[in-house]
Coordinates of C-alpha atoms in Angstrom, one line a residue:
M1 CA 0.0 0.0 0.0
H2 CA 2.6 2.5 1.0
L3 CA 5.9 3.3 -0.8
K4 CA 7.9 4.1 2.3
K5 CA 8.2 0.4 3.5
I6 CA 8.6 -1.0 0.0
L7 CA 11.6 0.6 -1.8
V8 CA 14.4 -1.1 0.1
V9 CA 16.3 -3.2 -2.4
L10 CA 19.0 -2.0 -4.9
I11 CA 18.2 -1.5 -8.5
V12 CA 19.1 -4.8 -10.3
A13 CA 16.8 -5.1 -13.4
A14 CA 16.6 -3.3 -16.7
L15 CA 13.5 -1.7 -18.2
L16 CA 11.1 -3.9 -20.1
V17 CA 11.8 -3.6 -23.8
P18 CA 8.5 -3.1 -25.7
V19 CA 7.8 -6.1 -27.8
L20 CA 4.5 -5.3 -29.4
A21 CA 5.4 -2.2 -31.4
H22 CA 6.0 -4.0 -34.7
A23 CA 3.3 -3.4 -37.2
Q24 CA 4.2 -6.4 -39.5
P25 CA 2.4 -9.6 -38.8
A26 CA 4.4 -12.6 -37.6
R27 CA 3.9 -16.1 -38.7
A28 CA 2.3 -18.5 -36.2
Q29 CA 2.3 -22.3 -36.1
Q30 CA 0.1 -24.4 -38.3
G31 CA 0.0 -21.8 -41.0
D32 CA -1.9 -19.1 -39.1
T33 CA -0.8 -15.5 -39.2
V34 CA -0.7 -13.3 -36.1
H35 CA -1.5 -9.6 -36.6
V36 CA -0.7 -7.2 -33.7
V37 CA -3.3 -4.5 -33.4
Q38 CA -1.9 -1.0 -34.0
A39 CA -3.3 2.4 -32.9
G40 CA -6.3 3.4 -35.1
E41 CA -7.1 -0.1 -36.3
N42 CA -10.4 -1.9 -35.9
L43 CA -11.4 -5.5 -36.7
F44 CA -13.1 -4.4 -40.0
R45 CA -9.9 -2.9 -41.4
I46 CA -7.9 -6.0 -40.3
A47 CA -10.4 -8.3 -41.8
L48 CA -10.3 -6.3 -45.1
R49 CA -6.5 -6.5 -45.2
Y50 CA -6.5 -10.3 -45.0
G51 CA -9.5 -11.0 -47.1
R52 CA -11.7 -12.2 -44.2
T53 CA -14.9 -11.0 -42.6
V54 CA -15.3 -9.4 -39.2
A55 CA -17.5 -12.3 -38.1
Q56 CA -14.8 -14.8 -39.1
L57 CA -12.0 -13.1 -37.2
A58 CA -14.2 -12.6 -34.2
A59 CA -15.2 -16.2 -34.1
Y60 CA -11.7 -17.5 -34.8
N61 CA -10.3 -15.4 -31.9
N62 CA -13.2 -15.8 -29.5
I63 CA -13.8 -12.0 -29.5
P64 CA -17.3 -11.5 -27.9
N65 CA -17.5 -7.8 -29.0
P66 CA -16.0 -7.1 -32.4
S67 CA -16.0 -3.4 -31.6
L68 CA -13.7 -3.9 -28.6
I69 CA -10.1 -4.7 -29.5
Y70 CA -7.0 -3.0 -28.1
V71 CA -3.6 -1.9 -29.2
G72 CA -1.1 -4.8 -28.8
Q73 CA -3.8 -7.5 -29.0
Q74 CA -2.8 -10.4 -31.1
I75 CA -5.4 -11.4 -33.8
R76 CA -5.0 -14.8 -35.3
I77 CA -5.6 -14.9 -39.1
P78 CA -6.6 -18.4 -40.3
A79 CA -4.4 -19.8 -43.1
A80 CA -5.8 -19.7 -46.6
G81 CA -8.4 -22.4 -47.1
T82 CA -9.1 -22.9 -43.4
P83 CA -12.9 -23.0 -42.8
V84 CA -14.1 -20.7 -40.0
Q85 CA -17.5 -21.3 -38.4
T86 CA -19.3 -18.1 -37.7
P87 CA -22.1 -17.9 -35.1
V88 CA -25.7 -17.9 -36.3
P89 CA -28.0 -15.5 -34.3
G90 CA -29.9 -17.5 -31.7
V91 CA -27.9 -20.7 -32.3
T92 CA -25.1 -21.9 -30.0
P93 CA -22.1 -22.8 -32.1
Q94 CA -21.0 -26.5 -31.8
P95 CA -17.4 -27.6 -31.8
Q96 CA -16.1 -29.0 -35.1
P97 CA -14.7 -32.6 -35.5
G98 CA -10.9 -32.6 -35.3
G99 CA -9.0 -29.4 -35.8
T100 CA -9.2 -27.0 -32.8
Y101 CA -11.4 -26.1 -29.9
T102 CA -11.6 -22.6 -28.2
V103 CA -12.0 -22.8 -24.5
V104 CA -15.1 -21.0 -23.1
A105 CA -16.1 -20.1 -19.5
G106 CA -16.8 -23.2 -17.4
D107 CA -14.6 -25.6 -19.5
T108 CA -12.0 -27.9 -18.0
L109 CA -9.6 -30.1 -19.8
S110 CA -11.5 -33.1 -18.6
T111 CA -14.9 -31.9 -19.8
I112 CA -13.5 -31.0 -23.2
A113 CA -11.8 -34.5 -23.5
R114 CA -15.1 -36.3 -22.6
R115 CA -16.9 -34.2 -25.2
Y116 CA -14.5 -35.4 -27.9
G117 CA -14.2 -39.0 -26.7
T118 CA -10.5 -38.6 -25.7
T119 CA -8.6 -38.1 -22.4
Y120 CA -7.3 -35.0 -20.7
Q121 CA -3.8 -36.6 -20.7
I122 CA -3.9 -36.8 -24.5
L123 CA -5.1 -33.2 -24.8
A124 CA -2.4 -32.0 -22.4
S125 CA 0.3 -33.8 -24.2
L126 CA -0.9 -32.6 -27.6
N127 CA -1.0 -29.0 -26.5
G128 CA 2.1 -28.9 -24.3
I129 CA 0.1 -28.2 -21.2
I130 CA 2.2 -28.9 -18.1
N131 CA -0.6 -28.4 -15.6
P132 CA -4.0 -29.8 -16.8
N133 CA -5.8 -27.6 -14.2
L134 CA -4.6 -24.4 -15.9
I135 CA -6.4 -23.5 -19.1
Y136 CA -8.0 -20.2 -19.9
V137 CA -10.9 -18.7 -21.7
G138 CA -10.0 -18.1 -25.3
Q139 CA -7.2 -20.7 -25.4
V140 CA -7.2 -22.6 -28.7
L141 CA -6.6 -26.4 -28.1
R142 CA -5.5 -28.8 -30.8
L143 CA -7.7 -31.9 -31.0
P144 CA -6.5 -35.4 -32.0
D145 CA -7.2 -36.5 -35.5
G146 CA -10.4 -38.4 -36.0
T147 CA -12.1 -37.0 -32.8
T148 CA -15.7 -36.0 -33.1
P149 CA -18.0 -34.4 -30.5
Q150 CA -20.1 -36.8 -28.5
P151 CA -23.9 -36.2 -28.2
Q152 CA -24.7 -33.9 -25.4
P153 CA -27.7 -34.3 -23.1
Q154 CA -30.4 -31.7 -23.7
P155 CA -30.9 -29.4 -20.7
Q156 CA -34.3 -29.7 -19.1
P157 CA -36.2 -26.5 -18.1
Q158 CA -35.8 -25.8 -14.5
P159 CA -38.3 -23.9 -12.3
Q160 CA -37.2 -20.4 -11.6
P161 CA -36.7 -19.6 -7.9
Q162 CA -38.7 -16.7 -6.7
P163 CA -36.5 -13.7 -5.7
Q164 CA -36.2 -13.1 -2.0
P165 CA -36.4 -9.5 -0.8
Q166 CA -32.9 -8.1 0.1
P167 CA -31.7 -4.7 1.2
Q168 CA -31.0 -3.0 -2.1
P169 CA -27.8 -1.0 -2.6
Q170 CA -28.3 2.5 -4.1
P171 CA -27.5 2.7 -7.8
V172 CA -24.1 4.0 -8.9
G173 CA -24.4 7.6 -10.0
S174 CA -23.8 10.6 -7.8
F175 CA -21.1 10.7 -5.1
E176 CA -21.1 7.9 -2.6
L177 CA -19.0 7.1 0.4
G178 CA -17.6 3.8 1.7
G179 CA -14.9 2.2 3.8
H180 CA -12.2 -0.5 3.5
V181 CA -12.8 -3.1 6.1
D182 CA -10.9 -5.8 7.8
S183 CA -13.6 -7.5 9.9
F184 CA -16.7 -5.6 8.8
A185 CA -17.8 -5.7 12.5
Y186 CA -19.1 -2.1 12.6
P187 CA -21.9 -1.7 9.9
D188 CA -24.0 0.5 12.2
L189 CA -21.2 3.0 12.7
M190 CA -20.5 2.9 8.9
R191 CA -24.1 3.7 8.2
Q192 CA -24.0 6.5 10.8
A193 CA -21.0 8.0 8.8
G194 CA -23.1 8.0 5.6
M195 CA -21.3 5.0 4.0
S196 CA -23.2 2.9 1.5
W197 CA -20.1 1.0 0.2
V198 CA -17.7 -1.5 1.6
K199 CA -14.3 -2.5 0.1
R200 CA -12.4 -5.7 0.5
Q201 CA -9.1 -6.7 -1.2
V202 CA -8.8 -10.1 -2.8
R203 CA -5.4 -11.8 -3.5
Y204 CA -5.5 -14.0 -6.6
N205 CA -3.2 -16.9 -7.3
L206 CA -3.4 -19.1 -10.5
G207 CA -6.0 -21.8 -10.1
D208 CA -8.1 -19.9 -7.5
D209 CA -11.8 -20.5 -7.5
P210 CA -13.8 -17.3 -8.1
G211 CA -16.4 -18.6 -5.6
M212 CA -13.9 -17.5 -2.8
V213 CA -15.5 -14.1 -3.0
A214 CA -19.1 -15.1 -2.5
G215 CA -19.1 -14.8 1.3
A216 CA -17.9 -11.2 1.3
I217 CA -20.4 -10.2 -1.4
N218 CA -23.3 -11.8 0.4
Q219 CA -22.3 -10.3 3.7
A220 CA -22.2 -6.8 2.3
H221 CA -25.5 -7.1 0.5
S222 CA -27.2 -8.7 3.5
Q223 CA -26.3 -5.5 5.4
G224 CA -27.5 -3.3 2.6
F225 CA -24.1 -2.2 1.4
R226 CA -22.7 -2.2 -2.1
I227 CA -19.3 -3.9 -2.4
L228 CA -16.1 -3.0 -4.2
L229 CA -13.6 -5.9 -4.6
G230 CA -10.0 -4.8 -5.2
V231 CA -8.5 -7.8 -6.9
V232 CA -4.7 -8.1 -7.2
G233 CA -2.6 -11.0 -8.3
D234 CA 1.0 -12.3 -7.8
P235 CA 3.7 -10.2 -9.5
A236 CA 6.0 -13.3 -9.8
Q237 CA 3.3 -15.3 -11.6
L238 CA 2.5 -12.3 -13.9
G239 CA 6.2 -11.8 -14.7
A240 CA 6.8 -15.4 -15.7
N241 CA 4.3 -15.3 -18.6
S242 CA 2.4 -12.1 -18.8
E243 CA 0.0 -12.8 -21.7
A244 CA -1.1 -16.2 -20.4
Y245 CA -1.4 -14.9 -16.9
M246 CA -3.5 -11.9 -17.9
D247 CA -5.8 -14.3 -19.7
Q248 CA -6.1 -16.5 -16.6
F249 CA -6.6 -13.4 -14.5
A250 CA -9.4 -12.1 -16.8
G251 CA -11.1 -15.4 -16.6
F252 CA -11.0 -15.3 -12.8
L253 CA -12.5 -11.8 -12.8
A254 CA -15.3 -13.0 -15.1
G255 CA -16.1 -15.6 -12.5
V256 CA -15.9 -13.0 -9.7
A257 CA -18.2 -10.7 -11.7
S258 CA -20.8 -13.5 -12.0
Q259 CA -21.0 -13.6 -8.2
G260 CA -22.6 -10.2 -8.2
P261 CA -20.2 -7.6 -6.8
D262 CA -21.1 -4.0 -7.5
A263 CA -17.6 -2.9 -8.5
I264 CA -14.2 -4.5 -9.2
E265 CA -10.8 -2.6 -9.0
V266 CA -8.4 -4.3 -11.4
W267 CA -5.1 -4.7 -9.6
N268 CA -3.5 -2.4 -7.0
E269 CA -0.6 0.1 -7.3
P270 CA 0.8 -1.3 -10.6
N271 CA 3.5 1.4 -10.7
L272 CA 5.4 -0.2 -7.8
D273 CA 7.6 -3.3 -7.9
R274 CA 5.9 -4.6 -4.8
E275 CA 2.8 -5.2 -6.9
W276 CA 4.1 -5.5 -10.4
P277 CA 7.2 -7.4 -11.8
R278 CA 10.4 -5.5 -11.4
G279 CA 11.7 -4.3 -14.7
Q280 CA 8.2 -4.6 -16.4
I281 CA 6.4 -1.6 -14.9
D282 CA 4.7 -0.1 -17.9
P283 CA 1.3 1.6 -18.3
N284 CA 0.9 0.0 -21.7
L285 CA 1.2 -3.5 -20.3
Y286 CA -1.2 -2.6 -17.5
T287 CA -3.7 -1.3 -20.1
R288 CA -3.5 -4.6 -21.9
M289 CA -4.4 -6.3 -18.7
L290 CA -7.2 -3.8 -18.1
A291 CA -8.6 -4.3 -21.6
K292 CA -8.8 -8.1 -21.1
A293 CA -10.3 -7.7 -17.6
Y294 CA -12.9 -5.2 -18.8
A295 CA -14.1 -7.4 -21.6
A296 CA -14.3 -10.5 -19.3
I297 CA -16.1 -8.6 -16.4
K298 CA -18.7 -6.9 -18.7
G299 CA -19.2 -10.2 -20.6
A300 CA -20.1 -11.9 -17.3
N301 CA -22.0 -9.1 -15.6
P302 CA -22.5 -5.8 -17.5
S303 CA -23.7 -4.0 -14.3
V304 CA -20.4 -4.3 -12.5
M305 CA -18.5 -1.0 -12.3
V306 CA -14.9 -1.5 -13.5
V307 CA -12.3 0.7 -11.7
S308 CA -8.7 1.0 -12.9
G309 CA -6.1 -0.1 -10.4
A310 CA -5.0 2.9 -8.4
P311 CA -1.3 3.7 -8.7
A312 CA 0.7 4.6 -5.5
P313 CA 1.1 8.3 -5.1
T314 CA 4.8 8.9 -5.4
G315 CA 7.6 10.9 -7.0
A316 CA 10.4 8.4 -6.3
E317 CA 11.3 7.2 -9.7
G318 CA 14.3 9.6 -9.9
A319 CA 15.8 8.1 -6.7
F320 CA 15.0 4.4 -7.4
G321 CA 14.8 4.0 -11.1
T322 CA 11.8 3.2 -13.4
D323 CA 12.5 -0.5 -13.2
R324 CA 11.2 -0.3 -9.6
V325 CA 8.7 2.6 -9.6
W326 CA 7.0 5.1 -11.9
N327 CA 5.8 8.5 -10.7
D328 CA 2.0 8.1 -10.7
D329 CA 1.4 11.3 -12.7
R330 CA 3.5 10.0 -15.6
Y331 CA 2.0 6.5 -15.2
V332 CA -1.6 7.7 -15.5
R333 CA -0.7 9.9 -18.5
G334 CA 0.7 6.7 -20.0
M335 CA -2.5 4.8 -19.3
A336 CA -4.5 7.6 -21.0
A337 CA -2.2 7.6 -24.0
A338 CA -2.6 3.8 -24.3
G339 CA -6.4 4.1 -24.4
A340 CA -7.2 2.9 -20.9
A341 CA -10.3 5.1 -20.6
Q342 CA -12.3 2.8 -22.9
Y343 CA -11.7 -0.1 -20.5
M344 CA -12.9 1.4 -17.3
D345 CA -15.9 3.1 -15.7
C346 CA -13.9 5.0 -13.1
I347 CA -10.3 6.1 -12.6
G348 CA -8.8 4.6 -9.4
L349 CA -6.6 6.8 -7.2
H350 CA -5.1 6.7 -3.7
Y351 CA -4.5 9.6 -1.3
N352 CA -2.9 8.5 2.0
E353 CA 0.0 10.8 2.9
G354 CA -1.8 14.1 3.8
I355 CA -0.9 16.1 6.9
V356 CA -2.8 19.3 6.1
S357 CA -6.4 20.1 5.5
P358 CA -7.8 19.0 2.1
D359 CA -8.7 22.6 1.5
Q360 CA -5.0 23.5 1.3
T361 CA -3.0 23.5 -1.9
T362 CA 0.3 24.8 -0.4
G363 CA 1.9 24.8 3.1
D364 CA 2.9 21.1 3.6
P365 CA 6.1 21.3 5.7
R366 CA 7.7 18.6 3.6
D367 CA 7.4 20.2 0.2
N368 CA 4.8 21.2 -2.3
Y369 CA 4.7 18.0 -4.4
Y370 CA 1.2 17.4 -5.7
T371 CA 0.7 14.1 -3.9
R372 CA 0.7 15.9 -0.6
Y373 CA -2.6 17.6 -1.3
F374 CA -6.1 16.4 -1.9
W375 CA -6.7 18.8 -4.9
G376 CA -3.2 17.9 -6.3
M377 CA -4.4 14.3 -6.7
V378 CA -7.9 15.2 -8.0
N379 CA -6.6 17.6 -10.6
T380 CA -3.7 15.5 -11.7
Y381 CA -5.8 12.4 -12.4
W382 CA -8.8 14.3 -13.8
N383 CA -6.6 16.2 -16.2
A384 CA -4.6 13.1 -17.3
F385 CA -7.8 11.7 -18.8
G386 CA -9.2 15.0 -19.9
G387 CA -12.3 14.6 -17.7
T388 CA -13.6 11.6 -19.7
R389 CA -14.0 9.4 -16.7
P390 CA -15.0 10.1 -13.1
L391 CA -12.6 9.5 -10.2
C392 CA -12.9 6.8 -7.6
F393 CA -10.8 7.1 -4.4
T394 CA -10.2 3.5 -3.6
E395 CA -8.1 4.6 -0.6
L396 CA -8.3 8.0 1.1
G397 CA -7.0 8.2 4.7
Y398 CA -5.0 10.1 7.3
V399 CA -2.7 8.4 9.7
T400 CA -2.4 9.3 13.4
P401 CA -0.5 7.6 16.2
E402 CA -2.9 8.8 18.9
G403 CA -3.7 5.9 21.2
Y404 CA -0.7 4.0 20.0
S405 CA 3.1 4.2 20.2
P406 CA 5.0 6.6 17.9
L407 CA 4.7 5.9 14.2
P408 CA 7.5 3.9 12.5
A409 CA 10.2 5.9 10.8
G410 CA 8.6 5.5 7.3
F411 CA 5.5 7.3 8.6
A412 CA 7.1 9.8 10.9
W413 CA 5.7 12.6 8.8
G414 CA 2.3 11.8 10.3
Q415 CA 3.4 11.9 13.9
N416 CA 1.7 15.2 14.8
T417 CA -1.7 14.4 13.3
T418 CA -4.4 14.0 15.9
V419 CA -7.6 11.9 15.9
A420 CA -9.6 15.1 15.8
Q421 CA -7.8 16.3 12.7
Q422 CA -8.3 12.9 11.1
A423 CA -12.0 13.1 11.7
Q424 CA -12.2 16.7 10.5
W425 CA -10.1 16.2 7.3
L426 CA -12.0 13.0 6.3
A427 CA -15.3 14.8 6.6
R428 CA -14.0 17.8 4.6
A429 CA -12.6 15.5 1.9
A430 CA -16.0 13.9 1.6
Q431 CA -17.6 17.3 1.3
L432 CA -15.2 18.5 -1.4
S433 CA -15.5 15.2 -3.3
A434 CA -19.3 15.4 -3.3
G435 CA -19.3 18.9 -4.6
S436 CA -16.4 18.5 -7.1
G437 CA -18.4 17.1 -9.9
R438 CA -15.4 14.8 -10.5
V439 CA -15.5 12.2 -7.8
R440 CA -18.0 9.3 -7.9
L441 CA -16.7 7.2 -5.0
M442 CA -14.6 7.8 -1.9
I443 CA -13.4 4.7 0.0
I444 CA -11.9 5.6 3.4
W445 CA -8.7 3.8 4.3
N446 CA -9.6 2.3 6.6
V447 CA -12.5 1.4 9.0
D448 CA -11.2 -1.3 11.5
Y449 CA -7.7 -2.6 10.9
T450 CA -5.8 -3.3 14.1
A451 CA -2.3 -4.1 13.0
Y452 CA 0.2 -1.5 14.0
G453 CA 3.8 -2.2 13.0
D454 CA 6.1 -1.2 10.1
D455 CA 2.9 -0.6 8.1
P456 CA 0.6 1.0 10.8
A457 CA -2.8 0.3 9.2
A458 CA -4.4 0.8 12.6
G459 CA -3.2 4.4 12.7
Y460 CA -5.4 5.0 9.6
A461 CA -8.4 3.2 11.1
I462 CA -11.4 5.4 12.1
I463 CA -12.4 2.9 14.8
R464 CA -9.9 3.9 17.4
P465 CA -8.6 2.0 20.5
G466 CA -11.5 1.6 22.8
G467 CA -14.1 1.4 20.0
G468 CA -14.8 5.1 19.5
C469 CA -15.2 6.7 16.1
P470 CA -14.9 10.5 16.1
A471 CA -14.7 10.4 12.2
C472 CA -18.1 8.7 12.1
S473 CA -19.7 11.6 13.9
A474 CA -17.8 14.2 11.8
L475 CA -18.9 12.4 8.6
D476 CA -22.5 12.1 9.9
A477 CA -22.6 15.9 10.2
V478 CA -21.7 16.5 6.5
M479 CA -23.1 13.5 4.6
P480 CA -26.7 13.8 3.4

């Protein structure tokens, strides 16, 4: 979460060399051609270039929305003479005998093997799959010669369950307030503070079941709250094979979206080597991930709000090198240039190092760097995207040591902040956000964390030692 505890290792890696900038197509195996999408291209122009139709390329590449492709995406062009089955409206396409099969949501290697009268071991061997449990939506599998699809049982109509009345979250639209929780043990105090959202962070590893989030979603909805899930994966797994990992991650997010959350934040602080592979920090690479994630989430549940992963507010790239950290202002401008706005509903941002009122735009005793100030963050992110998307604070908080021991060295800048100031500044930040016309959502970091060590999360918590919540009362006075 915070840069101060992270940047402790010497610079050892080089910058990622861009590999997707070549406009010329590269030959793929089995006679296919791979075309790398360039800025300004669409599927129609690519199809025209290769003598194919949009429907054929969309079907061959498992593209659910032909209008949604992105710079750097690899489009497979079937070799001359290769038949391509295109979908017929209202008819579910059936797999073809022999040839290839494109993985869809819900598939496993075992179910595909049974469908074609073969074994998962044969499919794994034929496709060079080391772990048969790891396939991803959109993956094209070779099938053994002579295989044909087996007859499938026809689904029987099932009675539809009657919906049960549940507390309904308010629709996304005007400004709303929420809190990042650890235990979610204080819903009444959160309501008093005017909160209607709750945030939880989810750590994803390859092979995880999306059903792992169902409990958190159901808990929030049962209390009448909307829920934002911040989903972040493993940097080492991402760095090992970024394209395959991003496909797996997008498939996981589709499964999460189908569980019914209200919003998903795609990754966390991708401008730091704590959360992104060292040497590969690049807003273009993140935008590729965001594009895959957006398509998967909206395909599974169009009502889910997609929030871009908030960068860490920092100006440390000059001291540590861009293989380890990018300044967040340069990073978000890079996202905007890569077309990230079309793959999000809201721009994620963090503000967690303030020691002055959110009304101030100067006067921080450390320096006047923009990340020190509430308006510095709002204006920087809003202007980077030209006002085309609203802002979502997925973390906004003020740290205070009151009630605890002194703050650790990396947070000593917050040593003189009091609980009363924390409460006053959070309430004012909510007021300013609500009246800005730019901020859709403000998630307070945090409600109820209790750990207080090198990363003093409890110092940010609005539930203070003893159970009091001065910030809840201050927010209650300003929230409608």
